[in-house]
Short mmCIF file of C-alpha atoms in Angstrom, two decimals:
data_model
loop_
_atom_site.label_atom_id
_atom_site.label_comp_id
_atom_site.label_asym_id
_atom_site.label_seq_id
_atom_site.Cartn_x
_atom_site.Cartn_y
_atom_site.Cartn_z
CA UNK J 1 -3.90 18.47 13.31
CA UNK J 2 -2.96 21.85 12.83
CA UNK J 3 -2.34 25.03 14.96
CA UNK J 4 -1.97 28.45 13.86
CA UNK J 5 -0.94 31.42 16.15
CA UNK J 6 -1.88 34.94 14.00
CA UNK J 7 -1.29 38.01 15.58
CA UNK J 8 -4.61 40.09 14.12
CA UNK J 9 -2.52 43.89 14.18
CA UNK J 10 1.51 43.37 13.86
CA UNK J 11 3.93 45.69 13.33
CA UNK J 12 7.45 44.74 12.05
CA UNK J 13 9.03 48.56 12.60
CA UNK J 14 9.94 47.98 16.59
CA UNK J 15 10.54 44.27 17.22
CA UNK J 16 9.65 40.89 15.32
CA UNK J 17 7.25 39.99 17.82
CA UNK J 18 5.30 42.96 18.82
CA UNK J 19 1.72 42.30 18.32
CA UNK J 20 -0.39 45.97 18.47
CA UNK J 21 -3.91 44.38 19.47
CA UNK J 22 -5.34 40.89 19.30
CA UNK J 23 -4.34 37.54 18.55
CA UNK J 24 -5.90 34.21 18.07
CA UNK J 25 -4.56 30.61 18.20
CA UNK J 26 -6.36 28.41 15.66
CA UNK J 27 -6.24 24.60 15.49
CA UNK J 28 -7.67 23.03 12.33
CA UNK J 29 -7.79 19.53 11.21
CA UNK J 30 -5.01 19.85 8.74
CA UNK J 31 -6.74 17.19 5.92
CA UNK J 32 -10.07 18.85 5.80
CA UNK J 33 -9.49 22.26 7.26
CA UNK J 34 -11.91 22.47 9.86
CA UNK J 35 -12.01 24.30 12.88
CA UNK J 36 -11.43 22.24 16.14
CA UNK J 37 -10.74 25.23 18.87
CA UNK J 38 -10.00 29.03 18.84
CA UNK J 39 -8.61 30.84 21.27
CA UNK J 40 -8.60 33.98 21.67
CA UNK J 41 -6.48 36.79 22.86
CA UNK J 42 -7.83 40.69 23.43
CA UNK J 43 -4.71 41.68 24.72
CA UNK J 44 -0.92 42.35 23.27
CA UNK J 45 0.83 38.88 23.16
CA UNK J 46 1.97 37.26 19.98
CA UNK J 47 1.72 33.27 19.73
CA UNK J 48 5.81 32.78 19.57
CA UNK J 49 5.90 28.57 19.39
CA UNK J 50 3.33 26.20 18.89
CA UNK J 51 4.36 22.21 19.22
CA UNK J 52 2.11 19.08 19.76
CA UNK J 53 2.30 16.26 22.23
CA UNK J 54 2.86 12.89 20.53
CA UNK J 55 -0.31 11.73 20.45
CA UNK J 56 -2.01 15.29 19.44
CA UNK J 57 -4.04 15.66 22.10
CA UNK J 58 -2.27 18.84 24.15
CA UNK J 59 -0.46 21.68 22.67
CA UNK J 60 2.58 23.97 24.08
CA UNK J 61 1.49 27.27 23.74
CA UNK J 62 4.32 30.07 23.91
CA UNK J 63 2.66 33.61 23.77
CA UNK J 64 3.99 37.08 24.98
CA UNK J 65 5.34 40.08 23.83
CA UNK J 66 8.35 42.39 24.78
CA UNK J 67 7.94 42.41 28.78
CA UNK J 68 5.76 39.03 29.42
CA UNK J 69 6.11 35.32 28.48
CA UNK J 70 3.63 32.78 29.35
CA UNK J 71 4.34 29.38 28.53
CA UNK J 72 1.07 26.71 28.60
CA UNK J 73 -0.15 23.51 27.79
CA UNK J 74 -3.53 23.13 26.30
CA UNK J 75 -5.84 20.37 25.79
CA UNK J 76 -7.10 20.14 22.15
CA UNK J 77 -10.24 18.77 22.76
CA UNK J 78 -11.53 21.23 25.33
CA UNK J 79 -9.25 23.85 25.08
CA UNK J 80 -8.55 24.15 28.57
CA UNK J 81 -5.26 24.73 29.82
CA UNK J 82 -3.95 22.30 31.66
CA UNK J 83 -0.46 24.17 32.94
CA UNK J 84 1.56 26.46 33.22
CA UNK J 85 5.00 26.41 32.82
CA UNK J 86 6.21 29.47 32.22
CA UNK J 87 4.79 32.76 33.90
CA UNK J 88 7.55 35.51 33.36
CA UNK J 89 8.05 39.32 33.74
CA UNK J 90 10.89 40.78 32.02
CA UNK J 91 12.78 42.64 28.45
CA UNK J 92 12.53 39.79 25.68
CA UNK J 93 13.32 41.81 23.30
CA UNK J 94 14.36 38.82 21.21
CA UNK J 95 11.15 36.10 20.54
CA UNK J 96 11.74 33.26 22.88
CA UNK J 97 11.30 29.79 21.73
CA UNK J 98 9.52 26.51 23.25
CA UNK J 99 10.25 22.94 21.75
CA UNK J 100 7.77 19.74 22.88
CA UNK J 101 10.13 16.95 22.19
CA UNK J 102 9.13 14.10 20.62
CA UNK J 103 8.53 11.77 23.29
CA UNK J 104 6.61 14.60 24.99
CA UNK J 105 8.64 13.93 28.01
CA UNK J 106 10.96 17.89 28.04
CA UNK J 107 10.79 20.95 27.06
CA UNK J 108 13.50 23.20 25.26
CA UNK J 109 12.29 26.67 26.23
CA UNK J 110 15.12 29.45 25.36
CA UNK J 111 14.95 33.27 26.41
CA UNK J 112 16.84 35.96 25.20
CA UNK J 113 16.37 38.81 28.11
CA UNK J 114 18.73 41.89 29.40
CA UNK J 115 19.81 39.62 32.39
CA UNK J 116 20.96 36.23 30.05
CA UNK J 117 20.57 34.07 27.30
CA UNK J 118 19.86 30.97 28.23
CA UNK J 119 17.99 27.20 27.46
CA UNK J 120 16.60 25.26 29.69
CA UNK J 121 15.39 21.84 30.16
CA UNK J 122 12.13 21.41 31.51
CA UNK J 123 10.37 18.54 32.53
CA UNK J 124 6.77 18.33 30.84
CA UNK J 125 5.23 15.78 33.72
CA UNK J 126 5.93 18.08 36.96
CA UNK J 127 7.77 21.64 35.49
CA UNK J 128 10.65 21.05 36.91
CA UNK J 129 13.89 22.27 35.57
CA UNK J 130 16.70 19.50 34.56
CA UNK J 131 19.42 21.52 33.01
CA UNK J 132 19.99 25.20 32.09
CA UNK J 133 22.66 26.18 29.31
CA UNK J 134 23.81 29.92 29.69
CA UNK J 135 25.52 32.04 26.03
CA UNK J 136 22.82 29.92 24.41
CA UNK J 137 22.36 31.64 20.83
CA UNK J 138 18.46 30.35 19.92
CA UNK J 139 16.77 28.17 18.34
CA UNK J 140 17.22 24.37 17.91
CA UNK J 141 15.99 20.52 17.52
CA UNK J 142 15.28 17.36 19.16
CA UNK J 143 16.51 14.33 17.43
CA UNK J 144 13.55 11.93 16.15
CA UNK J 145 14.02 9.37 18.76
CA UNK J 146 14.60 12.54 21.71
CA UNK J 147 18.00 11.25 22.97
CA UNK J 148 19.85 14.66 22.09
CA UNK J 149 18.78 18.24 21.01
CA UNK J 150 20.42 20.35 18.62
CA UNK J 151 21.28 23.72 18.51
CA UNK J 152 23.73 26.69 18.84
CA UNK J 153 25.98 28.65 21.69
CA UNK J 154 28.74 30.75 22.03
CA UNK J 155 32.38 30.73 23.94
CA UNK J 156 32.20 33.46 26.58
CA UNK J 157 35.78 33.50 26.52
CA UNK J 158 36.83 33.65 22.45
CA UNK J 159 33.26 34.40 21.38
CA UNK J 160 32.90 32.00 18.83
CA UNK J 161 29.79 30.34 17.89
CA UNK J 162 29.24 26.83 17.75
CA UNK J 163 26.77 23.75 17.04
CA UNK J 164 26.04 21.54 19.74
CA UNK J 165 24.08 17.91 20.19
CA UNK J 166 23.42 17.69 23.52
CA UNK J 167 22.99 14.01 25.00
CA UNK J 168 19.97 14.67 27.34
CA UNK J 169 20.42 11.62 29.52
CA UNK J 170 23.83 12.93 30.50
CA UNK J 171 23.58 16.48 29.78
CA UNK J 172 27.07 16.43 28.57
CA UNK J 173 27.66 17.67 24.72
CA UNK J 174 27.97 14.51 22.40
CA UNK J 175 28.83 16.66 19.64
CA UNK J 176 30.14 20.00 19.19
CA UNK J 177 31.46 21.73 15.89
CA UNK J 178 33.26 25.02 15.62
CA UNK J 179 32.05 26.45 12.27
CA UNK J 180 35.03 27.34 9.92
CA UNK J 181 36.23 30.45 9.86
CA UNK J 182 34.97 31.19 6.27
CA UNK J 183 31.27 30.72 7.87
CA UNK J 184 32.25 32.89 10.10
CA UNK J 185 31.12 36.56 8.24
CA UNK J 186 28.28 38.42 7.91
CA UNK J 187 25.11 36.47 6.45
CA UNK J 188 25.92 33.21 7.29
CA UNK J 189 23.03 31.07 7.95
CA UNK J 190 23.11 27.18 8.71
CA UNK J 191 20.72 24.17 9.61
CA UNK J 192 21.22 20.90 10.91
CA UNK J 193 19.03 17.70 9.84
CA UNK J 194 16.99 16.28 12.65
CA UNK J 195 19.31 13.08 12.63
CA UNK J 196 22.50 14.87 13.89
CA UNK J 197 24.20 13.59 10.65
CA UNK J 198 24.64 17.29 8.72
CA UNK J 199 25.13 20.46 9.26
CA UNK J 200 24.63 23.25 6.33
CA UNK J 201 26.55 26.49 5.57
CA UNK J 202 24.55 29.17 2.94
CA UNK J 203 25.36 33.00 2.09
CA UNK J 204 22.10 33.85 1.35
CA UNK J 205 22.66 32.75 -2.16
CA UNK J 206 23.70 28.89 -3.37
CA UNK J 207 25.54 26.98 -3.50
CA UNK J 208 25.08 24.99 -0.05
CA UNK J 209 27.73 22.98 1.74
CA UNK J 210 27.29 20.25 4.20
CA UNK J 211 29.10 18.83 6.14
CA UNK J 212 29.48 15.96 8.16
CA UNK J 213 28.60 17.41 12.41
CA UNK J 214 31.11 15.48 13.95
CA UNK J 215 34.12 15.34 11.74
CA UNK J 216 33.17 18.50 10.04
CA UNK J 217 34.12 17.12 6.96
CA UNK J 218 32.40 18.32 3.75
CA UNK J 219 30.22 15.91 2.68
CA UNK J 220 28.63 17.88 -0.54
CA UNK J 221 28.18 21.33 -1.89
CA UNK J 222 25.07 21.87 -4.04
CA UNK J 223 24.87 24.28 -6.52
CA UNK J 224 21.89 23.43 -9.13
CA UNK J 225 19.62 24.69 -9.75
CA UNK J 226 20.74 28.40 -9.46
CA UNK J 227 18.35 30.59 -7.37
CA UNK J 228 17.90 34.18 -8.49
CA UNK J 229 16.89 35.38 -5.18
CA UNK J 230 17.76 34.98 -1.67
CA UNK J 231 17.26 31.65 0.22
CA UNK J 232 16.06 32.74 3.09
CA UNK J 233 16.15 28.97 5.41
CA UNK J 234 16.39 25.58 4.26
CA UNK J 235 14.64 22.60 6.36
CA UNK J 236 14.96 18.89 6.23
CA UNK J 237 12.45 16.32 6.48
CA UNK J 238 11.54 14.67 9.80
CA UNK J 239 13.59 11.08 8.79
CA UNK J 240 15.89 13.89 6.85
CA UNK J 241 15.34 12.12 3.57
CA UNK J 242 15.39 15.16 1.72
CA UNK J 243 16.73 18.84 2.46
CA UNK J 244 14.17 21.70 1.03
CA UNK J 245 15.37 24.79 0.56
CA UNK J 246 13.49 27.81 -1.11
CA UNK J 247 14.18 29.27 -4.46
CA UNK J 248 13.73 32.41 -6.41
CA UNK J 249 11.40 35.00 -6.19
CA UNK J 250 9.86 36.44 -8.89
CA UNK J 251 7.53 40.09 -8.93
CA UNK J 252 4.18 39.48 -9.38
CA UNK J 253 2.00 42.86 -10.71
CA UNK J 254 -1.21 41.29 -9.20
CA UNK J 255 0.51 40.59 -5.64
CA UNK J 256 0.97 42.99 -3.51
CA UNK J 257 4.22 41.54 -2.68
CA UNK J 258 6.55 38.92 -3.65
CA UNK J 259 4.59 35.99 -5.61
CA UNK J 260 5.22 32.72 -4.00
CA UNK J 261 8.39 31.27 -4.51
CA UNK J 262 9.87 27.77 -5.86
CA UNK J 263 10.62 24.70 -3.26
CA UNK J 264 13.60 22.46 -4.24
CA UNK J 265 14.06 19.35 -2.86
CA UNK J 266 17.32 17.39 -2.88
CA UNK J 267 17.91 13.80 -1.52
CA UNK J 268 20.01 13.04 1.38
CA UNK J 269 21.38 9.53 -0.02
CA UNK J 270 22.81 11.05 -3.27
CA UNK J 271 22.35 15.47 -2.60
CA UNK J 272 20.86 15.31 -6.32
CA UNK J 273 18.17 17.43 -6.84
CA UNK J 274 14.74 15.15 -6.92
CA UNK J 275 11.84 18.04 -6.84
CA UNK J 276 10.64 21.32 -7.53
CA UNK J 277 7.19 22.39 -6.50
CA UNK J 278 5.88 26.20 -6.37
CA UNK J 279 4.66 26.83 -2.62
CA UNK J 280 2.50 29.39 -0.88
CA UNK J 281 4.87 30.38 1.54
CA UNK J 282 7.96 32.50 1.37
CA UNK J 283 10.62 30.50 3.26
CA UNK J 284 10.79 26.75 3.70
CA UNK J 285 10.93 27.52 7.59
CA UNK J 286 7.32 27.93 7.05
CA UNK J 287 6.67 24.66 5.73
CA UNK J 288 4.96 22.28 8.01
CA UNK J 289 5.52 18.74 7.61
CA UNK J 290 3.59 15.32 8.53
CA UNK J 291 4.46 13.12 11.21
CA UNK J 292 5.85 10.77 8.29
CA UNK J 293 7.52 13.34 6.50
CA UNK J 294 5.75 12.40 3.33
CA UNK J 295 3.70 15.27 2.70
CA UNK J 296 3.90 19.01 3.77
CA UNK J 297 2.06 22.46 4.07
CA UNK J 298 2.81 25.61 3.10
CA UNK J 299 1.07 28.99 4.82
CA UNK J 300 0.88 32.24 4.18
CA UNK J 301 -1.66 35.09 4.82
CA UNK J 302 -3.22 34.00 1.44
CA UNK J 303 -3.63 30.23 1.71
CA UNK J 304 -2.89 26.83 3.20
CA UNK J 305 -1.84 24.58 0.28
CA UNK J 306 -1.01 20.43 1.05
CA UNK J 307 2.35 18.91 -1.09
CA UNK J 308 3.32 15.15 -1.44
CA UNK J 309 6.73 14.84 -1.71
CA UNK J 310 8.52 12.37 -4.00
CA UNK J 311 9.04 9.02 -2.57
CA UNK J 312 12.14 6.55 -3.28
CA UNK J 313 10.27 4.31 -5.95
CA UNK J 314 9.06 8.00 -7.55
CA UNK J 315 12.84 8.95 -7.44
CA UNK J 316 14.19 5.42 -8.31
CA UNK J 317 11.89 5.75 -11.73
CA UNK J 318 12.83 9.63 -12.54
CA UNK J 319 16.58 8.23 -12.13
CA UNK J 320 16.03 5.24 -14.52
CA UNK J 321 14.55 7.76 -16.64
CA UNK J 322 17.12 10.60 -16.47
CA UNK J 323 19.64 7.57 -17.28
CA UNK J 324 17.79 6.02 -20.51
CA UNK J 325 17.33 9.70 -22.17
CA UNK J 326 21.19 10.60 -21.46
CA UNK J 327 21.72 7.22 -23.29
CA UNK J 328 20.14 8.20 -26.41
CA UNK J 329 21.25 11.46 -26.37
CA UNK J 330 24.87 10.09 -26.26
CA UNK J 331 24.16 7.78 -29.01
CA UNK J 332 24.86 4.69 -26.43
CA UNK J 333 21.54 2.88 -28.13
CA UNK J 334 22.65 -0.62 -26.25
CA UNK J 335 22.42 0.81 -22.76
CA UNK J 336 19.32 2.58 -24.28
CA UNK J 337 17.78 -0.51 -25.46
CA UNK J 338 19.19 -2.95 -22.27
CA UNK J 339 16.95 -0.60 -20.23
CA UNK J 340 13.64 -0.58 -21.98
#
């Protein structure tokens, strides 16, 4: 199942979330693309998150705009809601966030207002809150099997940003990583894989370096292929077999903006670069992955296009291959010919 939030009459010249007119929520059964419910807005709110229970049945609903924030859970079926978690007045200037985690059992809803910054924890069964983190930066991840959630905050006292993973049975920080000072400048961006394992530094531009979240060791720094345009976010699979980053854009006459960009893909195990595939979208951020991690979709206001990614025997193979034509080309014909 998918859901789409689409604000009908947006303008990006006051705030990124400030949706002139109406709005409509769409959920679609992602394989065949048709239409299971629409709802409907008339009124000024933008759909900011949008994140299924585990079973697909109800879906967190974050709408609002600059003064208002309503936070819901919908069934899919009837597309009722259900409740209401969130009802807020107030200056979010910055887009607030909602995050169903796996296990559909909390919430990570974060708001960015004049009066704080803040995350909090809430209970999906009652709506009660179970922990609130103030100087919380945004954004974020629950682990696959929901035992910590990833994300970012600052030091009130040196203001220095860093990543934590925070152990929601104790609600104490299992990890926490100062980024290094050369991370530190302007146009810095970084991710961190759904396991916990990595954490990755970019300029805008390649190369990418990861490293390790808890020792903060780098693990790799990935260079190839070159990008002639900005990457704008990188993602991970959900098992974070393979990072995806997007590539270089390239003017298109017939578009009326930037044609759709390259994908890479590069595998976890090894960091080696194991796909390419041209997607509709123009940021991986916008790429939508399975439950499996095995496929993905891009969107854009153009289309809604389905990818398979590589698997391990398609990689082992392209590998085996890579190896026998390097053989030849080196002139080592008994390697060559051991591998036919």
């Amino acid at each position: 199942t998918l859901a789409l939030g689409i604000c009908l009459e947006f303008l990006t010249n006051i705030n990124e979330w400030n949706c002139q007119g109406a709005s409509v929520v769409l959920i679609m059964d992602a394989l065949t693309g048709d239409l299971i419910q629409k709802i409907e807005y008339a009124f000024k709110v933008t759909p900011a998150s949008l994140s299924f229970s585990p079973d697909g049945k109800k879906l967190l609903m974050l709408v609002g705009n600059i003064n208002h924030a309503f936070l819901t859970l919908l069934d899919v079926e009837t597309g009722k809601r259900e409740r209401t978690y969130v009802e807020k007045q107030g200056d979010f200037y910055n887009r607030p966030s909602a995050y169903l985690s796996p296990d559909g059992r909390l919430i990570a809803y974060s708001h960015d207002d004049i009066v704080d910054n803040a995350l909090d924890m809430i209970q999906t069964s009652d709506g009660k809150i179970l922990y609130t983190r103030e100087n919380y930066l945004g954004g974020g991840k629950f682990s696959p099997d929901s035992t910590r959630f990833y994300s970012h905050a600052y030091d009130p006292e040196t203001y220095l940003g860093y990543i934590f993973g925070l152990d929601l049975t104790t609600w104490q920080d299992a990890v926490r990583m100062v980024p290094d000072e050369k991370y530190r400048g302007e146009f810095w961006f970084d991710e961190i894989s759904p396991n916990g394992k990595w954490v990755v530094f970019w300029q805008k531009i390649p190369p990418f370096f990861v490293h390790d979240l808890e020792s903060g060791e780098l693990v790799a720094e990935i260079s190839k292929p070159a990008s002639e345009g900005f990457v704008d976010s990188i993602s991970f699979t959900p098992d974070s077999r393979l990072m995806i980053a997007d590539g270089a854009f390239v003017w298109d006459p017939d578009y009326v903006d930037f044609s759709p960009p390259v994908l890479n893909a590069w595998n976890t195990s090894t960091w080696e670069h194991a796909a390419t595939v041209s997607g509709s979208s123009r940021a991986s951020e916008y790429v939508v992955f399975d439950g499996s991690g095995e496929s993905f979709i891009t969107i854009d206001k153009v289309e809604t296009m389905r990818f398979t990614l590589p698997d391990a025997d398609f990689l082992a193979a392209r590998a085996s291959v890579e190896k026998y034509l390097n053989a030849v080309s080196a002139g080592d014909y008994a390697t060559a010919a051991d591998m036919l």
